[in-house]
Short mmCIF file of C-alpha atoms in Angstrom, two decimals:
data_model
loop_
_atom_site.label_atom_id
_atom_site.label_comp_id
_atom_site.label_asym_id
_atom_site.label_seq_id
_atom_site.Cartn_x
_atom_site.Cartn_y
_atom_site.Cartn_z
CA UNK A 1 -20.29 98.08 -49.38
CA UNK A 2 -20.50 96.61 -45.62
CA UNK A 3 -20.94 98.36 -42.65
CA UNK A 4 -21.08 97.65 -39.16
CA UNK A 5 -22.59 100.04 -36.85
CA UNK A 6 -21.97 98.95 -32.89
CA UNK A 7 -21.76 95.65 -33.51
CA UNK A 8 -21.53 93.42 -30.10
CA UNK A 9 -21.82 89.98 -29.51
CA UNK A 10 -21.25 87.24 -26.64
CA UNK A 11 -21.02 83.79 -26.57
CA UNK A 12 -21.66 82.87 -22.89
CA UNK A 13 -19.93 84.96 -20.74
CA UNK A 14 -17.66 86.30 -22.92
CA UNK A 15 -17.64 88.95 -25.04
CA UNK A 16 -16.38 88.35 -28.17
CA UNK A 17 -16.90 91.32 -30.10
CA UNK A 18 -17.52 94.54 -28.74
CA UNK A 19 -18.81 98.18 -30.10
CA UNK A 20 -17.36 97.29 -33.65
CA UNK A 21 -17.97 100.27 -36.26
CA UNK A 22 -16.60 99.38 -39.75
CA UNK A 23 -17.30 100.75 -43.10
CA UNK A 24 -15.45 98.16 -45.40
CA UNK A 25 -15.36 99.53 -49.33
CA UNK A 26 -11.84 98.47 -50.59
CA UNK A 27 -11.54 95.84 -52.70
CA UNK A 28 -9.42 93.10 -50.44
CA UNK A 29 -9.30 93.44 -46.86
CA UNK A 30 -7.44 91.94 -44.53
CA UNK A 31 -8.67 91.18 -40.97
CA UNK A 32 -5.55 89.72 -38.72
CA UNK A 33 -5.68 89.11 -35.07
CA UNK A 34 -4.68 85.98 -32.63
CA UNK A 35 -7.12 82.94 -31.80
CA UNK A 36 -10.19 84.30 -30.01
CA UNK A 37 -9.86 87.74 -31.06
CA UNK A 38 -13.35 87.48 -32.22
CA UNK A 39 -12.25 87.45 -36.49
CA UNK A 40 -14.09 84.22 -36.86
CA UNK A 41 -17.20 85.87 -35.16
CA UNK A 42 -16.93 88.95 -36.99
CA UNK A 43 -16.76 87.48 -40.17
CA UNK A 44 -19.80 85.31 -39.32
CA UNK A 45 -21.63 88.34 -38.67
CA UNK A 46 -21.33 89.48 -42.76
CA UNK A 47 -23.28 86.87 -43.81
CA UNK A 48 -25.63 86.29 -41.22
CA UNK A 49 -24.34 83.21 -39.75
CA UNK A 50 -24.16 85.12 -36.83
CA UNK A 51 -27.14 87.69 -35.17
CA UNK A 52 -25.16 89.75 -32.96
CA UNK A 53 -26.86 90.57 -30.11
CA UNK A 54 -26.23 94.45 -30.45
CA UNK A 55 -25.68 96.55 -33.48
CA UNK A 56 -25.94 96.05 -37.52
CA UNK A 57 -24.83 94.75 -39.87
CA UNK A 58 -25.77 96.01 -43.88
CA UNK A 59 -24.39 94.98 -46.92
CA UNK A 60 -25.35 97.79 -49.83
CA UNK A 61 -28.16 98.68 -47.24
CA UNK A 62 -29.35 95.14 -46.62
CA UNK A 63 -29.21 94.09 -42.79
CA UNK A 64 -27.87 90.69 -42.65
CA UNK A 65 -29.64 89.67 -39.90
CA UNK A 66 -32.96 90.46 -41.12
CA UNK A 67 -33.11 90.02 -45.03
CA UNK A 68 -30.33 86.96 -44.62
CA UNK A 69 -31.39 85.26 -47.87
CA UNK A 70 -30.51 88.28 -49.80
CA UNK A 71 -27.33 88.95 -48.26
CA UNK A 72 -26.23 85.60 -48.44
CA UNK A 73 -26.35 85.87 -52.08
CA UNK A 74 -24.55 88.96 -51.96
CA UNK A 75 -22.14 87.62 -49.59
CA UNK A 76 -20.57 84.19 -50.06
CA UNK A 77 -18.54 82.36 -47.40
CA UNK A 78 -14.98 79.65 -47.04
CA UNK A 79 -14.26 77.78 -44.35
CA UNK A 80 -11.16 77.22 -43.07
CA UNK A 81 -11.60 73.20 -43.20
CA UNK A 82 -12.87 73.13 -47.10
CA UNK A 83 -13.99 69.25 -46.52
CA UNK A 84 -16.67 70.60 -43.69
CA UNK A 85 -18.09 72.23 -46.86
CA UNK A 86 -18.48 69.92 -49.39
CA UNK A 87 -22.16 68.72 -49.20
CA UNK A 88 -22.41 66.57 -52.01
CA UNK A 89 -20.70 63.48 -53.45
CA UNK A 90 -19.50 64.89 -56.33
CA UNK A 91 -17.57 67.50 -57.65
CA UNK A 92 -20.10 68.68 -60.28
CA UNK A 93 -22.89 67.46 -57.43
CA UNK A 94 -21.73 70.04 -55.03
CA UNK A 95 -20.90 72.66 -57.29
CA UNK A 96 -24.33 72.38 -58.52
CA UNK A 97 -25.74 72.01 -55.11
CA UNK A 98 -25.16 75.95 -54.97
CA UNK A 99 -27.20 76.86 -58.10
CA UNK A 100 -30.39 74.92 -56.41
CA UNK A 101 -32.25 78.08 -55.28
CA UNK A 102 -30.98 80.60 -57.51
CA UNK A 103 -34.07 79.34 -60.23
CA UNK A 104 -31.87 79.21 -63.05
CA UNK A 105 -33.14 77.08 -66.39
CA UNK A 106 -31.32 73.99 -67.13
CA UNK A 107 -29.25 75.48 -69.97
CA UNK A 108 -28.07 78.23 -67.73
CA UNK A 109 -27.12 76.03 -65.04
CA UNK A 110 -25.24 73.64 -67.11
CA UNK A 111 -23.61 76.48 -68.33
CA UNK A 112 -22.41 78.15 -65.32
CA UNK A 113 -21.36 74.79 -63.70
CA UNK A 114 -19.24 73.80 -67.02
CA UNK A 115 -17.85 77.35 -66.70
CA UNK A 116 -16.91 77.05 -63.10
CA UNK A 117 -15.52 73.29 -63.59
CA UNK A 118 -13.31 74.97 -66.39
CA UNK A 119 -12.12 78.16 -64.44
CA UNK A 120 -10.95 75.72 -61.82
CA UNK A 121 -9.69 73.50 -63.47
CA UNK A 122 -11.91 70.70 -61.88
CA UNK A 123 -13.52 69.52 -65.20
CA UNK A 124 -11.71 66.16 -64.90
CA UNK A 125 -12.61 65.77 -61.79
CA UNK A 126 -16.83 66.37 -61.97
CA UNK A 127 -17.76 63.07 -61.48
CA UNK A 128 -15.03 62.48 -58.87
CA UNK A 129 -15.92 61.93 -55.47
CA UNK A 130 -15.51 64.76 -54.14
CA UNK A 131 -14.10 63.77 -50.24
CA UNK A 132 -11.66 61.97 -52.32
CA UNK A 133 -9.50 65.01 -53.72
CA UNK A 134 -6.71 66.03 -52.37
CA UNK A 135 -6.22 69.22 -49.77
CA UNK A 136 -5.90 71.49 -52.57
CA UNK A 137 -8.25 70.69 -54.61
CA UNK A 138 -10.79 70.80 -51.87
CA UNK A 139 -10.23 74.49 -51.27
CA UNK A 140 -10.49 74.80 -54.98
CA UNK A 141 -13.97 73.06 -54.82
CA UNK A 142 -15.07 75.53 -52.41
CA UNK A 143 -14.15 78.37 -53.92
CA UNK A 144 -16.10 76.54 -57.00
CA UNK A 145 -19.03 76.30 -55.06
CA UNK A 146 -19.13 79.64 -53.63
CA UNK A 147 -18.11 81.53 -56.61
CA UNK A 148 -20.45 79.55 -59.19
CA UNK A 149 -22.96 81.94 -57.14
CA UNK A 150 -21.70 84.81 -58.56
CA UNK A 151 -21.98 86.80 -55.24
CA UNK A 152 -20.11 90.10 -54.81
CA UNK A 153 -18.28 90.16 -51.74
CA UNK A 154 -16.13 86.50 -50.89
CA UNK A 155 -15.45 86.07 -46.54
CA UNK A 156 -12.38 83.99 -46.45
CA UNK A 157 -12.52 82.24 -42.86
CA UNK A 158 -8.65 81.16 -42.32
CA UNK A 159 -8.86 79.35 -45.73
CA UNK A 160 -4.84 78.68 -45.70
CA UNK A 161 -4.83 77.12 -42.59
CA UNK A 162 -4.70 73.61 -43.41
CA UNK A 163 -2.90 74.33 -46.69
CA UNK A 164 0.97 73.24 -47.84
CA UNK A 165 3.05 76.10 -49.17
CA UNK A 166 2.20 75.27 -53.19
CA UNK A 167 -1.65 75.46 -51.91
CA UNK A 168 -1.07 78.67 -50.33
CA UNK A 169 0.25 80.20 -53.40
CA UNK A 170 -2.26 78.82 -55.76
CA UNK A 171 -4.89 80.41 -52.89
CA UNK A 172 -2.91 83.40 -52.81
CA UNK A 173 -3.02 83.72 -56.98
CA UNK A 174 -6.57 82.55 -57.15
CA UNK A 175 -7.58 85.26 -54.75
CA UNK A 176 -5.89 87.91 -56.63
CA UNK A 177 -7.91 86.97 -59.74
CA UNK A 178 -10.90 87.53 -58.28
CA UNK A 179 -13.21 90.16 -59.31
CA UNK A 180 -15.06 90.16 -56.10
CA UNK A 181 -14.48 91.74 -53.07
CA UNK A 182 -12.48 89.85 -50.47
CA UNK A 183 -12.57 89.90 -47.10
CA UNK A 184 -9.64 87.59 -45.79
CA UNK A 185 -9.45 86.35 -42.57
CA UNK A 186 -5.93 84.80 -41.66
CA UNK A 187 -2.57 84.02 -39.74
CA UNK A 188 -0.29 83.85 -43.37
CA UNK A 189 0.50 87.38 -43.06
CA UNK A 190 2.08 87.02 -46.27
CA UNK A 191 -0.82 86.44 -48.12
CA UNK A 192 -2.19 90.45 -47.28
CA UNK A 193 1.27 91.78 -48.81
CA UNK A 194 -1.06 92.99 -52.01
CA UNK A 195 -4.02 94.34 -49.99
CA UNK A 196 -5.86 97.35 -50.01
CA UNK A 197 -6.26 96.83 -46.63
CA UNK A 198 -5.89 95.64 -42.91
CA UNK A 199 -7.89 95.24 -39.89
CA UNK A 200 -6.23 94.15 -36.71
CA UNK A 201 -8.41 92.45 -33.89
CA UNK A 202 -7.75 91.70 -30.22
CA UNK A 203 -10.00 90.86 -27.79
CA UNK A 204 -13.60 91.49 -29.36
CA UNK A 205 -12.03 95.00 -31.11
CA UNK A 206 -10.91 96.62 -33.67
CA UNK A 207 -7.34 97.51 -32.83
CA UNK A 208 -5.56 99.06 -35.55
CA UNK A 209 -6.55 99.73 -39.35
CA UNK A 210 -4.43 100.83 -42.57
CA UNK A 211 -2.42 99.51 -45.18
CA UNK A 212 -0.89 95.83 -44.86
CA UNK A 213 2.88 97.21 -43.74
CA UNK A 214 1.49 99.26 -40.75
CA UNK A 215 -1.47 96.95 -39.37
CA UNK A 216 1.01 93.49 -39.64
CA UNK A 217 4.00 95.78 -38.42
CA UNK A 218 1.20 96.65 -35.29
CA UNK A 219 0.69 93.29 -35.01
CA UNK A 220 3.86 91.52 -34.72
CA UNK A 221 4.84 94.68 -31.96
CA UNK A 222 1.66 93.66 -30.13
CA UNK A 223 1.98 89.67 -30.10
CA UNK A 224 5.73 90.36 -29.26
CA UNK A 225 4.70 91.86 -26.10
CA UNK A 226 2.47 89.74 -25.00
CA UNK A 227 5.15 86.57 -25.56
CA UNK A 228 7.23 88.50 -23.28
CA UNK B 1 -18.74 59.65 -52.20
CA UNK B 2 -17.45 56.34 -50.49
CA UNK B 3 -15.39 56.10 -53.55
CA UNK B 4 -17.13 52.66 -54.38
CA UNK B 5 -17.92 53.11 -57.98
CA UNK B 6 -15.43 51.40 -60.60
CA UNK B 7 -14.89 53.20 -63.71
CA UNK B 8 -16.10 51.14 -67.18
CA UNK B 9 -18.06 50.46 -70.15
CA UNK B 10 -19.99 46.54 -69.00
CA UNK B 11 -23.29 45.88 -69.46
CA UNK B 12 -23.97 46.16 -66.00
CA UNK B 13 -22.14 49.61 -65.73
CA UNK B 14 -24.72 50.61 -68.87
CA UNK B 15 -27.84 48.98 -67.07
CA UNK B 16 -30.37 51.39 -65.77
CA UNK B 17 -29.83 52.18 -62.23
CA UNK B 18 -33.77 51.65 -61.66
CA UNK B 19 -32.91 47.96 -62.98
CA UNK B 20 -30.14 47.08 -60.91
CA UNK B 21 -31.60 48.83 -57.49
CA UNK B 22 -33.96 46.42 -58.22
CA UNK B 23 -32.82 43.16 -58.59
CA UNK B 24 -30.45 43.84 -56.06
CA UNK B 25 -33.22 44.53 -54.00
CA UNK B 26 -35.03 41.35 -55.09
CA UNK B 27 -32.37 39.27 -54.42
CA UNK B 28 -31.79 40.13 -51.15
CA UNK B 29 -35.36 39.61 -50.24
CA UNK B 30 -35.24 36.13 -52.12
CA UNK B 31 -32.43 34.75 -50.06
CA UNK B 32 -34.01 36.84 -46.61
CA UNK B 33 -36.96 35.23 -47.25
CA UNK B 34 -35.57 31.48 -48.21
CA UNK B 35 -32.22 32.03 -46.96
CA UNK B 36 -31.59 28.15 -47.14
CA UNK B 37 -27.95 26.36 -48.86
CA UNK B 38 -29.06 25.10 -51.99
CA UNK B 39 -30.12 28.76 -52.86
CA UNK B 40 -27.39 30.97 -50.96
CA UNK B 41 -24.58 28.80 -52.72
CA UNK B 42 -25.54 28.96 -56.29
CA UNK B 43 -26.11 32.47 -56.08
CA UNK B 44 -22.49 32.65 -54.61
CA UNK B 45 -20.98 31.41 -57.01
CA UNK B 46 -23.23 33.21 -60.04
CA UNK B 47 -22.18 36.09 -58.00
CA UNK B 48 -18.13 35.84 -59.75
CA UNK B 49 -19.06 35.18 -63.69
CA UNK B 50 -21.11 38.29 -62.79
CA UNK B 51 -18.11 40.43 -60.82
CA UNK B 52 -15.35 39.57 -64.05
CA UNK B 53 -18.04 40.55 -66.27
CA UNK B 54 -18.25 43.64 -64.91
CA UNK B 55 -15.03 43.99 -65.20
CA UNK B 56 -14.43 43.53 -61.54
CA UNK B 57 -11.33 41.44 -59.71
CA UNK B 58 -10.34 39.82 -56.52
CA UNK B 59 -9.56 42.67 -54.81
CA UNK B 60 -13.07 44.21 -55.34
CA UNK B 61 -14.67 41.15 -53.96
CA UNK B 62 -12.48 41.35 -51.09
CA UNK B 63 -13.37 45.04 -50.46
CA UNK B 64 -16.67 44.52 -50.29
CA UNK B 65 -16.28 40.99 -47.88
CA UNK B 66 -13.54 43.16 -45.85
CA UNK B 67 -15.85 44.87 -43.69
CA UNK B 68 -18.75 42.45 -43.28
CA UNK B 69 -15.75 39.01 -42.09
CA UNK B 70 -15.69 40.06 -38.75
CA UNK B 71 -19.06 39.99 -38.20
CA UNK B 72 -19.51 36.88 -39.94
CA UNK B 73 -17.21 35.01 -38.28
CA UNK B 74 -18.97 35.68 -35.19
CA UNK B 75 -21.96 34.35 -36.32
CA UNK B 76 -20.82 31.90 -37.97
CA UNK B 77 -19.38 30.95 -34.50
CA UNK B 78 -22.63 31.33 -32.76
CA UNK B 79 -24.82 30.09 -35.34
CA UNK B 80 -22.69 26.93 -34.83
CA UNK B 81 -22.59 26.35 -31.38
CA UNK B 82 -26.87 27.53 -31.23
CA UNK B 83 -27.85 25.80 -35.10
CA UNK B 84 -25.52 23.71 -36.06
CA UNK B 85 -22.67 23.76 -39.00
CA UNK B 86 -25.27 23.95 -42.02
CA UNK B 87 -27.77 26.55 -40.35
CA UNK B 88 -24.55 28.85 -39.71
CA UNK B 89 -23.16 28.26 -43.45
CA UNK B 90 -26.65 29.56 -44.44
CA UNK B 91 -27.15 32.25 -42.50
CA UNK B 92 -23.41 33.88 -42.38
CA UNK B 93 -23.61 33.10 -46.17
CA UNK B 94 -26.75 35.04 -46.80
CA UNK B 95 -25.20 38.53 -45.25
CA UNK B 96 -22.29 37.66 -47.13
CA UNK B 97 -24.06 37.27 -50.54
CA UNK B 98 -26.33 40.48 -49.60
CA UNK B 99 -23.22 42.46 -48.62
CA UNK B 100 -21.74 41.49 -52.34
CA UNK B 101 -24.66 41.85 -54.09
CA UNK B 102 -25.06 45.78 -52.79
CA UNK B 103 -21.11 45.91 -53.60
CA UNK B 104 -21.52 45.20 -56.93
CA UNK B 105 -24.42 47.71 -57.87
CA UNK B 106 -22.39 49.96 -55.70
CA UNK B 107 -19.13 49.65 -57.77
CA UNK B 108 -20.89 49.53 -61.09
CA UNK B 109 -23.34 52.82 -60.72
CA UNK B 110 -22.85 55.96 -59.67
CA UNK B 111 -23.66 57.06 -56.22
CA UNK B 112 -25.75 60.50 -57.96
CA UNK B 113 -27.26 58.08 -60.46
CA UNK B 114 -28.46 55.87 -57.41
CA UNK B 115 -29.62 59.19 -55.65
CA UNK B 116 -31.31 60.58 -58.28
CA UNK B 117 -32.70 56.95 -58.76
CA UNK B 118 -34.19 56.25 -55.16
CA UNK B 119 -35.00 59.75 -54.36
CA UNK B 120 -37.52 59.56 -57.86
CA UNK B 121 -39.71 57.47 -55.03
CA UNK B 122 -40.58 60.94 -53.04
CA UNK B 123 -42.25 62.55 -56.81
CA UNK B 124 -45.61 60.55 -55.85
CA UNK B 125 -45.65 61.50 -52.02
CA UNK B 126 -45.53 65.39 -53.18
CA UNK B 127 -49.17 65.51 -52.01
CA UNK B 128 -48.11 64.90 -48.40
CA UNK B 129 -45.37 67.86 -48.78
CA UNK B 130 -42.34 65.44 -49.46
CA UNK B 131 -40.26 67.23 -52.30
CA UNK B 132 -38.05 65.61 -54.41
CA UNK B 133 -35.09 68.01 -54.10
CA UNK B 134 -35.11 67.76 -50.31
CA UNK B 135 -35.16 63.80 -50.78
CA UNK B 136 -32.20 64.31 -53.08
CA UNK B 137 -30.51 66.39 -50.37
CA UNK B 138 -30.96 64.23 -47.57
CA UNK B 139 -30.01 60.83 -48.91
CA UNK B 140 -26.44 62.51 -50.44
CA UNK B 141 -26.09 64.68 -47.08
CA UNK B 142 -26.77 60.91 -45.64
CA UNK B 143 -24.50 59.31 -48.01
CA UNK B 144 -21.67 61.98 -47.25
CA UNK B 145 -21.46 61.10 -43.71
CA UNK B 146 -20.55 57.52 -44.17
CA UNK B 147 -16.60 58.77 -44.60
CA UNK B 148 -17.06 61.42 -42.01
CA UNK B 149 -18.30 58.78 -39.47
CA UNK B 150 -15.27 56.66 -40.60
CA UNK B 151 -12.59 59.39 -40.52
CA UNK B 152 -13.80 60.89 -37.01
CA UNK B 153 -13.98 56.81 -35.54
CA UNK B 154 -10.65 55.66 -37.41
CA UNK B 155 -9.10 59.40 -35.76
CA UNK B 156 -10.26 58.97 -32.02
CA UNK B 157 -8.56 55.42 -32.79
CA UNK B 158 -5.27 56.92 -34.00
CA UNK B 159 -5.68 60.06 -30.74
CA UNK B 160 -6.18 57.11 -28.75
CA UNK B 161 -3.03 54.63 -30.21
CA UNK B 162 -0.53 57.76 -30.30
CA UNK B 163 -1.53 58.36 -26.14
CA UNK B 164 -0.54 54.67 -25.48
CA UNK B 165 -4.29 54.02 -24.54
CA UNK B 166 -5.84 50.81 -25.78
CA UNK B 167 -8.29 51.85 -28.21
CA UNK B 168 -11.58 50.64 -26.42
CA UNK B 169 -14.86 51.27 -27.20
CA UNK B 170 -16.24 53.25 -24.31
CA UNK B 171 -12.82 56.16 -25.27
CA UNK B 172 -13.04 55.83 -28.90
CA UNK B 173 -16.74 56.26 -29.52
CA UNK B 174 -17.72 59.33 -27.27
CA UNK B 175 -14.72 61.10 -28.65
CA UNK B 176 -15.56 60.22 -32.18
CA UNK B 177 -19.31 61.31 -31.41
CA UNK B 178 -17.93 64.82 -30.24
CA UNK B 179 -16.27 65.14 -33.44
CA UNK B 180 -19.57 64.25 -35.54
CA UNK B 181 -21.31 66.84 -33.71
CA UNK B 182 -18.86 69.63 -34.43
CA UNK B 183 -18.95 68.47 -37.73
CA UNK B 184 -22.72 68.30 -38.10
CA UNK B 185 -22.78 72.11 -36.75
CA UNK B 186 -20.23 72.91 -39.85
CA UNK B 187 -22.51 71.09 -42.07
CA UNK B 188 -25.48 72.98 -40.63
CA UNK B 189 -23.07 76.47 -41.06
CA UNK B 190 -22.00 75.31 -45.05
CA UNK B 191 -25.66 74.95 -45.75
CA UNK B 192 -26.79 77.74 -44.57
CA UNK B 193 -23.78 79.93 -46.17
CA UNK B 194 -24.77 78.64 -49.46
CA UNK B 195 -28.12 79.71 -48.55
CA UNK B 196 -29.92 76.78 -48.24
#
């Protein structure tokens, strides 16, 4: 369970998120909203990437600016740009790269990375370099190396962004397998269609909130306005 | 991670990494330290008995020479007008054979094997708080950037080509430095996501 209690935040002069109270429970959640809406820096927030400079944050009671460590093991984190997080120069390398802190015993860890290469169907590719693989792959890398964590909630940061339509849907099934809960950040609309879900952002708030036909109808009626 | 290393089964793909950092190492400090033409040339020429029995063709020869020819050909051209022909052949010759050397122990080990390898150095300087893991870390991390620096240099180039501009130093490399510094603060963000 996250909540946010107040949460505000600037970056310079401007205010990029402001008074945001959110109790998010549901399995996958949506959050929608156009470029500098403040998504990016509210999803930051859930992991502690981010202090905002007013307000909480907790995850099951944690407060991820204070006990960071533990919620970042509670709460893993994708990038939009999968390459900016791929640390290592392998596949198996980077995957592994993930387990370093977790003080697991060799067998373990051998164990969970072969599991992970296998679930994503990256076993061919373990000693592959991994800056070498193609778009798609990537994102499946770092899902890999998030999810070989085992944490329990997964912050999607615009992960279809740089994506071709056959990525998208293999994001879009891979996501729906998950067991975790999702918190999915992103302009493919489509890709909320199954969601519990949906936030709607503008300007540093929270705008609208419901199921995915409402919040994305909401949406489309308030970026048609403003093209206008 | 450079996407040097050439699959197969040769002796010198099976030799210990250890073994081949090291006369790699001591053969670059041979010809550094007597880098004269009756020593650079035979080793050339040992060098391509030792590339086919690696298993290793032209073309990998020529992609490790590729990015070194520019620079020697300029000092080749300098070493001739300061030195003379000979001095030049010796000394353009020497990075040359260096460059190849490296090549080769690059294509025929692994770059983790080589990690794993060099960063085994930091074990004995525990006692003065190096640790191994954080070696390990910082020579892949440092390894990883070589095709970042590449793609954000070879990008600014294309940015600059596809405006009409002449792709000149002074534009290219500020943009291209803006673009490893964005990337260095999503490298810093990765990290600390994965919570290290």
């Amino acid at each position: 369970m996250i909540e946010l209690r107040g949460v505000s935040h600037r970056l310079g002069q401007r205010q990029v998120l402001s008074e945001i109270d959110l109790t998010l429970g549901e399995s996958r959640i949506g959050v929608i909203g156009a470029n500098g809406s403040g998504k990016s820096t509210l999803a930051r927030t859930l992991n502690g990437l981010i202090r905002p400079d007013r307000g909480t944050v907790l995850v099951d009671g944690l407060d991820a600016a204070r006990q960071t460590q533990q919620v970042r093991r509670r709460v893993g984190f994708m990038f939009s740009d999968a390459s900016a997080q791929i640390l290592m120069p392998t596949v198996a390398e980077d995957i592994a790269l993930s387990l370093r802190d977790l003080r697991l015993d060799a067998t373990e860890r051998d164990a969970r990375l072969a599991a992970t290469l296998a679930t994503y169907g990256l076993e061919e590719y373990a000693d592959h370099p991994a800056q070498l693989l193609s778009g798609g792959q990537k994102q499946l890398l770092a899902f890999a190396a998030v999810l070989v964590r085992e944490p329990q909630v997964l912050v999607c940061d615009e992960p279809s962004t740089l994506l071709d339509l056959h990525n998208q849907l293999l994001l879009r099934r891979t996501i729906a397998g998950l067991a975790q809960q999702v918190v999915l950040l992103t302009h493919h609309l489509e890709l909320l269609d199954d969601f519990d879900r949906v936030v709607v952002m503008d300007a540093g708030r929270v705008v609208h909130d419901g199921p995915p036909p409402e919040a994305v109808a909401f949406y489309r009626a308030l970026m048609g306005e403003r093209v206008r | 991670m450079t996407g040097y290393y050439v699959e197969g089964d040769s002796w010198l793909h099976r030799l210990r990494t250890s073994t081949a950092l090291l006369s790699a190492l001591a053969v670059i400090t041979v010809l550094g330290v007597v880098p004269r033409w009756w020593l650079v040339a035979p080793v050339a020429v040992a060098l391509v008995p030792l590339y086919r029995s690696a298993g290793l063709w032209l073309r990998h020869l020529w992609r490790g020479l590729r990015t070194i020819l520019l620079l020697a050909a300029v000092l080749v051209a300098f070493q001739v007008w300061l030195q003379g022909p000979l001095r030049a052949f010796e000394i353009a010759g020497q990075l040359v054979v260096a460059v190849l050397v490296a090549n080769l122990v690059m294509m025929t080990n692994r770059v983790t094997a080589m990690v794993r390898t060099i960063s085994a150095v930091a074990v004995p300087l525990r006692r003065f708080g190096v640790r191994r893991e954080r070696a390990e870390l910082l020579l892949a991390l440092t390894i990883g950037c070589i095709p970042r620096v590449a793609a954000a240099m070879s990008g600014a180039r294309e940015a600059a080509v596809a405006r009409g501009v002449r792709p000149r130093l002074v534009t290219v490399v500020p943009a291209a430095l803006v673009t490893m510094v964005r990337e260095a603060d999503e490298i810093g963000d990765a990290m600390a996501a994965r919570g290290l």
